[in-house]
Short mmCIF file of C-alpha atoms in Angstrom, two decimals:
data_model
loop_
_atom_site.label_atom_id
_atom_site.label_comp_id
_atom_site.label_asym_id
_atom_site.label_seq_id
_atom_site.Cartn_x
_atom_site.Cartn_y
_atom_site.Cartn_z
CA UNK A 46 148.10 154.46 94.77
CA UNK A 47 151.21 155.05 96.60
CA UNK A 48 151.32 157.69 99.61
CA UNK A 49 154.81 159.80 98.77
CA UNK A 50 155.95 162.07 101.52
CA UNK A 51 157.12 165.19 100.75
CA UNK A 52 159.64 167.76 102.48
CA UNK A 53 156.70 170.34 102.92
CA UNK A 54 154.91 167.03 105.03
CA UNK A 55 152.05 166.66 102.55
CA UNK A 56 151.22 163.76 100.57
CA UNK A 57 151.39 163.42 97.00
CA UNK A 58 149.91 160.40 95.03
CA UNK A 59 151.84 157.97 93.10
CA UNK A 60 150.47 155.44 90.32
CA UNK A 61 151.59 151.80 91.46
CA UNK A 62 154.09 150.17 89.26
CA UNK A 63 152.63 147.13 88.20
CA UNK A 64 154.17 143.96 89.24
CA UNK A 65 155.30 141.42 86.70
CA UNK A 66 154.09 137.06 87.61
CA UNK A 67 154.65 133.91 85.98
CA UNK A 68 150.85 132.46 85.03
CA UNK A 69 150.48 129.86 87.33
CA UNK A 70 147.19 127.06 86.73
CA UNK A 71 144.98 129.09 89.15
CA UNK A 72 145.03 132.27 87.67
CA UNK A 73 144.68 130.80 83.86
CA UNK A 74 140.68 132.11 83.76
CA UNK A 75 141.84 135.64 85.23
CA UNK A 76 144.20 135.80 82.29
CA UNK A 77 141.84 134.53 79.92
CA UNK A 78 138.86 136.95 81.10
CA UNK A 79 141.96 139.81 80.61
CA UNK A 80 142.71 138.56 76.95
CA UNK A 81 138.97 137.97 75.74
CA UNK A 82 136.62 141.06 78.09
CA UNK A 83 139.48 143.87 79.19
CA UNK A 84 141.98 143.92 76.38
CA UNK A 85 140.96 145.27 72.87
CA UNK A 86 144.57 144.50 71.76
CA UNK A 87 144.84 141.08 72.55
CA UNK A 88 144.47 138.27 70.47
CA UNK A 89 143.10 134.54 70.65
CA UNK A 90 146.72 133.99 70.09
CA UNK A 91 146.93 135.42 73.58
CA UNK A 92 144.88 132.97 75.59
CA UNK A 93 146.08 130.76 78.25
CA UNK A 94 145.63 127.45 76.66
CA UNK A 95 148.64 128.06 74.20
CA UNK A 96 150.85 127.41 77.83
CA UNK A 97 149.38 124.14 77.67
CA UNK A 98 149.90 123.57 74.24
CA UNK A 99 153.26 124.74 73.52
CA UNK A 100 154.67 122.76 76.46
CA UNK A 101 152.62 119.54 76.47
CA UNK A 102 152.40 118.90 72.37
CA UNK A 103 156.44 120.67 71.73
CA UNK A 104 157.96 120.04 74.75
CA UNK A 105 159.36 123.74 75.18
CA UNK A 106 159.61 125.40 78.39
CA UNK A 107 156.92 128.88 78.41
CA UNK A 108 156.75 132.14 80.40
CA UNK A 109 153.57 133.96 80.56
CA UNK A 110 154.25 136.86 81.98
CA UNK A 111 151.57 138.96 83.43
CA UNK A 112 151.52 142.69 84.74
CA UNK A 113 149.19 143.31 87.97
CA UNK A 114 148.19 146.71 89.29
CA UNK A 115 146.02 146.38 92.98
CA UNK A 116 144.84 143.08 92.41
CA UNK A 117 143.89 143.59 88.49
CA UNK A 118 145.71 142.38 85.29
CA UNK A 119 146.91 145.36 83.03
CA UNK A 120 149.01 143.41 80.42
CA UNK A 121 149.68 139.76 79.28
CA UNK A 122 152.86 138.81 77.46
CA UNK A 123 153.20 135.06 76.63
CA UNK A 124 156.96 133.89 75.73
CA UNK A 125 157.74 130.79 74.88
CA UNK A 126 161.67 129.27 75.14
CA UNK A 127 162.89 127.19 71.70
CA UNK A 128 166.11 125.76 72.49
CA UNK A 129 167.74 123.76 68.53
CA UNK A 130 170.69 122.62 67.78
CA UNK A 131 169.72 123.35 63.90
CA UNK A 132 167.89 126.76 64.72
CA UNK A 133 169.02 128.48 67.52
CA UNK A 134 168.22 128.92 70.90
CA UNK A 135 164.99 131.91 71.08
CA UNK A 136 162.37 133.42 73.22
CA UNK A 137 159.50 134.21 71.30
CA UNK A 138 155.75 135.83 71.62
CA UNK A 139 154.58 133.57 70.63
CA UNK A 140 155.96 130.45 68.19
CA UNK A 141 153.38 128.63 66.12
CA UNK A 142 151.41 131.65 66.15
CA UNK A 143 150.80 134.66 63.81
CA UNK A 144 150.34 137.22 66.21
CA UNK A 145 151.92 137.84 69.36
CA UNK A 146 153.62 140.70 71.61
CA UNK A 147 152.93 142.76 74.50
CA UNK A 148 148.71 143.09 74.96
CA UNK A 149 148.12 145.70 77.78
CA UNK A 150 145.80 148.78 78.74
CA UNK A 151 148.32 151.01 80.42
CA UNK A 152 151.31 152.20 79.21
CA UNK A 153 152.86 151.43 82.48
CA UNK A 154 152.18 147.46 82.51
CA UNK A 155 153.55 147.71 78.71
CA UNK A 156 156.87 148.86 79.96
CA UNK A 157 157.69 146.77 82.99
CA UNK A 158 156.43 143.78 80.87
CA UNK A 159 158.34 144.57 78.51
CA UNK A 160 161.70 145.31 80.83
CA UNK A 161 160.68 141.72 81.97
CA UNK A 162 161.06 139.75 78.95
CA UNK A 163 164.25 141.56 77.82
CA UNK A 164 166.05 140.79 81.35
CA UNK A 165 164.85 137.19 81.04
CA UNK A 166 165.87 137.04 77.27
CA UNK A 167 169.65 138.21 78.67
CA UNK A 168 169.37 135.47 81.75
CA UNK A 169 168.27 132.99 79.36
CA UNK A 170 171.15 133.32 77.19
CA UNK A 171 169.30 133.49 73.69
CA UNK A 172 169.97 134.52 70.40
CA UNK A 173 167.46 136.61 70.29
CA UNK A 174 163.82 138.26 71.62
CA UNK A 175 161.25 138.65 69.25
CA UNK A 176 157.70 139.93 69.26
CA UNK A 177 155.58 139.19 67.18
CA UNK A 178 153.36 141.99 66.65
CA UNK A 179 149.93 143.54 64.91
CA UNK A 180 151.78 147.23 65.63
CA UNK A 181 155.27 148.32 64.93
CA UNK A 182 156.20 148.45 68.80
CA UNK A 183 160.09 148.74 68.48
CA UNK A 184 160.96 150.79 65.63
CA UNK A 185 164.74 150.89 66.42
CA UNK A 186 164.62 146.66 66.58
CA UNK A 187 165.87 144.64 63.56
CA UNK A 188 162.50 143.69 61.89
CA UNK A 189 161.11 140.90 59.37
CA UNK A 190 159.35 142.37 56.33
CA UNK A 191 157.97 139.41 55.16
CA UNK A 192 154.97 138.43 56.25
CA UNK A 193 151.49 139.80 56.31
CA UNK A 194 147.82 139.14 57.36
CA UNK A 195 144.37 139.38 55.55
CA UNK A 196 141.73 140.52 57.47
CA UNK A 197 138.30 142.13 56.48
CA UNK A 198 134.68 142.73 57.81
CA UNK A 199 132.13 140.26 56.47
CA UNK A 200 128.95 142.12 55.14
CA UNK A 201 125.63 140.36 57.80
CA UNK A 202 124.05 138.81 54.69
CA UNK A 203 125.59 135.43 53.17
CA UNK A 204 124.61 137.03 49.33
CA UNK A 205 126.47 140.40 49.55
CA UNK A 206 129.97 138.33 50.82
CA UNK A 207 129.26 136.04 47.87
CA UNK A 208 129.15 139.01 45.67
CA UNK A 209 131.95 140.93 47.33
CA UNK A 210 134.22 137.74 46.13
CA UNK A 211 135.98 138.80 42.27
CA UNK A 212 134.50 137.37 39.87
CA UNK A 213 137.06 134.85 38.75
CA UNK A 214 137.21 133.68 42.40
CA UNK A 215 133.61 133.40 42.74
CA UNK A 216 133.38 131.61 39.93
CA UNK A 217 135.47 128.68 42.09
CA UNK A 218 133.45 128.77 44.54
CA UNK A 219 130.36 128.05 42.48
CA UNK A 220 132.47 125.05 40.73
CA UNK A 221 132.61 123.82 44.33
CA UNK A 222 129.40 123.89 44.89
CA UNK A 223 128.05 122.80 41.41
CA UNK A 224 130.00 119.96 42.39
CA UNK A 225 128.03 119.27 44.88
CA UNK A 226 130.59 119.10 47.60
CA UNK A 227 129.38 118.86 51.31
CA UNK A 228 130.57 120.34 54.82
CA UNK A 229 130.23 118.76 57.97
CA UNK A 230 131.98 119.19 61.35
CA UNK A 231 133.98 116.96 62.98
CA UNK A 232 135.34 116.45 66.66
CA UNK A 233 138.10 114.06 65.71
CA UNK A 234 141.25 114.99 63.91
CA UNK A 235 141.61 112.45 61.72
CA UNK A 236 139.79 113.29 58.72
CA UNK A 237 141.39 116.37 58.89
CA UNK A 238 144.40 114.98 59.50
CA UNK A 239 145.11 113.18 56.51
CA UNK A 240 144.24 116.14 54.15
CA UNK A 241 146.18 118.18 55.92
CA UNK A 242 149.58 116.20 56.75
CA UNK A 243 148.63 115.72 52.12
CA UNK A 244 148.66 119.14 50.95
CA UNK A 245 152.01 120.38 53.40
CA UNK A 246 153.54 116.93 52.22
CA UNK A 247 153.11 118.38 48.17
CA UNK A 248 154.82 121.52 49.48
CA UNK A 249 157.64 120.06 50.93
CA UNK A 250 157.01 121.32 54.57
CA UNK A 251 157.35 119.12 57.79
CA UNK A 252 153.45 118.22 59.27
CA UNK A 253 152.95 118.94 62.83
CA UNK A 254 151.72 116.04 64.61
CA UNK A 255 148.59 114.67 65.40
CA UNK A 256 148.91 115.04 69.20
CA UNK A 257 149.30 118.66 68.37
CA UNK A 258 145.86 119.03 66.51
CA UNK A 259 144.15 116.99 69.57
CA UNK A 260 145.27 119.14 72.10
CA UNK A 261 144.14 122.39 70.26
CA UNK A 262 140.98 120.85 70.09
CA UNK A 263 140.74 119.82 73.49
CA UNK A 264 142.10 123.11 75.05
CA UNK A 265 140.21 125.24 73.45
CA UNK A 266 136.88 123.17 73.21
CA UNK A 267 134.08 124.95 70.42
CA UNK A 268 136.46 127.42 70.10
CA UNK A 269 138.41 125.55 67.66
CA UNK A 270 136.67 124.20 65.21
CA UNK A 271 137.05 121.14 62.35
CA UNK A 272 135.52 121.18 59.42
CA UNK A 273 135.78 118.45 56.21
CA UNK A 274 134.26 118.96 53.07
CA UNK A 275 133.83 115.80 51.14
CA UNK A 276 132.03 114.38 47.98
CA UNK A 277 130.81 110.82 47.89
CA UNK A 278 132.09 110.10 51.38
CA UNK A 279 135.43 110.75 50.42
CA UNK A 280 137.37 113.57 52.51
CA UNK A 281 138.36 115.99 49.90
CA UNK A 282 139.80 119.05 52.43
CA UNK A 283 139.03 120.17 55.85
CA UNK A 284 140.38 123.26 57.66
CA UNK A 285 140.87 123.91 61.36
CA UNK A 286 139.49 127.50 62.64
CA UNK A 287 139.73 129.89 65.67
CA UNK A 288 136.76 131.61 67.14
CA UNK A 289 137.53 134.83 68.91
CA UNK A 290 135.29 137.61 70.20
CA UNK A 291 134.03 138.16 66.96
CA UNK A 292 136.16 136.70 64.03
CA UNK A 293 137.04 133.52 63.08
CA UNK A 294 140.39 132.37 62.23
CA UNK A 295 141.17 129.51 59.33
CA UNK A 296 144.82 128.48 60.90
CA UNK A 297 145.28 125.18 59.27
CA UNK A 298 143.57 123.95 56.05
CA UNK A 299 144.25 121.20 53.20
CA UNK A 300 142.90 119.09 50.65
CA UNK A 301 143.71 116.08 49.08
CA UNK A 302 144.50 116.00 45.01
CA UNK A 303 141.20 115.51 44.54
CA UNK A 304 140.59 118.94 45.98
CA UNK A 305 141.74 120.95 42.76
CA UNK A 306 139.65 118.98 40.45
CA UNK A 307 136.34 120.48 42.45
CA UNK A 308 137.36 123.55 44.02
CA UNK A 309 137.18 121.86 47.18
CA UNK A 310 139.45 124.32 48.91
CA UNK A 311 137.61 127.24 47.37
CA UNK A 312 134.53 125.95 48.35
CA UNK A 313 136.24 125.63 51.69
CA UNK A 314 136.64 128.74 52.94
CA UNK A 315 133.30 130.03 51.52
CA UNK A 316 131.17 127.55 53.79
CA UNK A 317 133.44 128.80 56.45
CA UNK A 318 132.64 132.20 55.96
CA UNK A 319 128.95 131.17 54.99
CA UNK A 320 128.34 129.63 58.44
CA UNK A 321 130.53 132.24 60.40
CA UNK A 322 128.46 135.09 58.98
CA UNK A 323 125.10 133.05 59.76
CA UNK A 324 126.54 132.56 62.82
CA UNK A 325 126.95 136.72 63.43
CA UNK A 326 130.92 136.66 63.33
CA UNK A 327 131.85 139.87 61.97
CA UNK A 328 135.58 139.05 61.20
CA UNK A 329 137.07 136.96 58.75
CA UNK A 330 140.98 136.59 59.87
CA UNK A 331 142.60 134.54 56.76
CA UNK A 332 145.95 134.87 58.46
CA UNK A 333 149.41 135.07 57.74
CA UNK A 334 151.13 134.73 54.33
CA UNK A 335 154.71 135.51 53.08
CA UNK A 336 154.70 137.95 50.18
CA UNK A 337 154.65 137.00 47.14
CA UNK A 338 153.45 133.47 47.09
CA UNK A 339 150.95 130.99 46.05
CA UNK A 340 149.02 131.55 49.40
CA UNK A 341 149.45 135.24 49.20
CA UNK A 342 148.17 135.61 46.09
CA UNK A 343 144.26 133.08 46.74
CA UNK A 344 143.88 135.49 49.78
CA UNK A 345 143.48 138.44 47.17
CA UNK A 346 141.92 136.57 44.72
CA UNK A 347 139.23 136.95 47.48
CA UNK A 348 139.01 140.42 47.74
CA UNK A 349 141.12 140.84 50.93
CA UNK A 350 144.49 143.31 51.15
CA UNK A 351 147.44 142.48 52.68
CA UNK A 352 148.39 144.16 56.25
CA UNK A 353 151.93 144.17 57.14
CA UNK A 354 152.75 141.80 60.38
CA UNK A 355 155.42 144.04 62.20
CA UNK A 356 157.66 141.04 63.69
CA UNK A 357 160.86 142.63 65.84
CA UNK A 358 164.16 141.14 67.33
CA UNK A 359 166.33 142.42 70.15
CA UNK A 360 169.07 140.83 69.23
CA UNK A 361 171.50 138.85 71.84
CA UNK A 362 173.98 136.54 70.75
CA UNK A 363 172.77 136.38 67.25
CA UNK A 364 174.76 138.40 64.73
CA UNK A 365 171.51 138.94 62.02
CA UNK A 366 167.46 138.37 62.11
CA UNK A 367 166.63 134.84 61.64
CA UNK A 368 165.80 133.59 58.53
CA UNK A 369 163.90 130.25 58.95
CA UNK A 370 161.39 129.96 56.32
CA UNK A 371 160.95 127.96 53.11
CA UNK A 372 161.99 130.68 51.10
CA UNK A 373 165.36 130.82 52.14
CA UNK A 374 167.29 129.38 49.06
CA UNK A 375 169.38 127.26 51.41
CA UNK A 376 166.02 124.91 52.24
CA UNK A 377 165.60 124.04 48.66
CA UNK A 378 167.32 120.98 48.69
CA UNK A 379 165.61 120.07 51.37
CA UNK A 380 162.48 120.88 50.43
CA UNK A 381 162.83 118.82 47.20
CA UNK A 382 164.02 115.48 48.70
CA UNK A 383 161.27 116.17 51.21
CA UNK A 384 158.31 116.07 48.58
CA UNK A 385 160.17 112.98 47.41
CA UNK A 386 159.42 111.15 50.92
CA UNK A 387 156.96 108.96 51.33
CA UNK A 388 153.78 110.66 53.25
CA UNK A 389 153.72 107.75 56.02
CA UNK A 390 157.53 108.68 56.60
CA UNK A 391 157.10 112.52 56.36
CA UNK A 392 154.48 112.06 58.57
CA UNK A 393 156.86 110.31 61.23
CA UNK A 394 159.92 112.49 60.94
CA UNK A 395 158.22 115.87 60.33
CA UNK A 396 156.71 116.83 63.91
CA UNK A 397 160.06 116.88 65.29
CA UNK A 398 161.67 119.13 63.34
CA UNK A 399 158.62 121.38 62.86
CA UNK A 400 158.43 121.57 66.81
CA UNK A 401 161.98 123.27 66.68
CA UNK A 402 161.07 125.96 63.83
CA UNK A 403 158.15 128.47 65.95
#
């Protein structure tokens, strides 16, 4: 508390402001023990190890900003700096990740944090500032009403999720398993690797690259997760998942051709919950999807409703939101003569453009 004088000569208390710091190495596990213990808000998309990530697998320059009040965090912000000749020059909470924004537990640490990131998106020169949040934060902000996230409490017993799953999709699941399709979990990348870099390939969508997937793993150690389901030693899918407090987090999953003859992405996600609920997770996070697609549409098959992602831009020099997404009927050409590549070549070219889209 601050001592303020007053004309009377008696002393009246004042709340500290809360300074704003860069995250430097040493203070990583201070932020992390914020984001995971202190901060209901905050998400695994929050944690320290995406600095590492974003910089050493994309190359882009980060700011975690941090609010401190008497020696004790009261707000993370992580912001990381895309600078593309193609797609514009940004400062974003956070690219490559669904969730993002301003995660504090005062109001005040909010504010100055958020005062922060809009002076630095002004000295930075951007296009534009965005957030992107769970929570509408800046209802006067240009917003993106197009994505949203699936999220729902697992029941404690393996049975009753089985039987919470519609029929038609449980039905799929039990295909997988009639096939007798297996799950095991892996520590290298490469199995999933190749069904992954597969199933984006079919879609037409640039693959991140393999030193990307390693240094998730290795950053975030049992956190993040591999697991391959295959048949007859063969690989059919495999999907990489979060572990956070509580939930667990499919980010990336595919599956080979082969998958959709056995369900094996079906059968996927139900040994992920299977385990996860065995395990005493209580969330299952299926994450984003844009409305009205293929990917929106399997997440309700499931049983889960859609929750609109509230993503917000203070725009600078850009005239209109961005519009960077495979829907946009201006990448349909490109998506095309994309699926038309072969994968080996995809698989070279695509992690450097992907590492300029966020």
């Amino acid at each position: 508390m601050n001592e303020i004088p007053q004309a009377d000569g008696r002393l009246s208390f004042q709340a500290c402001v809360p300074s704003v710091h860069l995250l430097e190495p040493q203070h990583a596990q201070r932020w992390d023990e914020f984001v995971i213990s202190a901060c209901t808000e905050a998400t695994f998309f929050h944690r320290a190890g995406w600095q590492t990530v974003i910089e050493r697998a994309m190359g882009h320059k980060t700011w975690f900003l941090y609010a401190e009040s008497e020696g004790v965090i009261q707000g993370v912000l992580p912001l990381a700096e895309i600078k593309s000749v193609l797609f514009g020059h940004s400062l974003s909470s956070l690219p490559f990740c669904v969730y993002g924004g301003i995660a504090a537990i005062s109001e005040s640490a909010r504010e100055v944090l958020d005062r922060a990131a809009q002076a630095l998106a002004s000295r930075l020169k951007v296009d534009y500032l965005e957030y992107r949040n769970l929570k509408a934060f800046h209802s006067e902000w240009p917003a993106k009403d197009l994505y949203v996230t699936f999220r729902k409490e697992m029941a404690p017993e393996p049975e009753e999720n089985m039987q919470a799953i519609p029929r038609k999709q449980r039905a799929m699941v039990r295909k997988g398993i009639k096939a007798g399709l297996d799950s095991v979990l892996d520590e290298d990348i490469e199995r999933f690797f190749s069904a992954y870099a597969a199933s984006v390939h079919r879609l037409g969508t640039p693959v991140f690259s393999k030193k990307y997937f390693r240094l998730l793993k290795e950053t975030f150690g049992q956190h993040c997760e591999l697991m391959i389901i295959t048949t007859g030693g063969r690989t059919v899918s495999g999907v990489m998942s979060f572990y956070f407090r509580d939930e667990v987090l499919p980010y990336y999953g595919g599956g080979t051709p082969e998958a959709r003859e056995v369900a094996g992405n079906d059968f996927m996600y139900w040994e992920l919950m299977r385990r996860a609920c065995e395990q005493g997770y209580r969330i299952f996070d299926f994450g984003r999807s844009k409305r009205n697609t293929g990917s929106f549409d399997f997440k309700r098959n499931w049983g889960f409703e859609p929750q609109p992602l509230h993503y917000e831009y203070q725009l600078h020099r850009a005239g209109a939101v961005p519009d960077h997404n495979p829907l946009n009927p201006k990448y349909r050409m490109f998506i095309n003569a994309w699926q038309k590549l072969p994968l080996p070549v995809a698989n070279l070219i695509g992690p450097h453009i992907v590492r300029n889209l966020g």
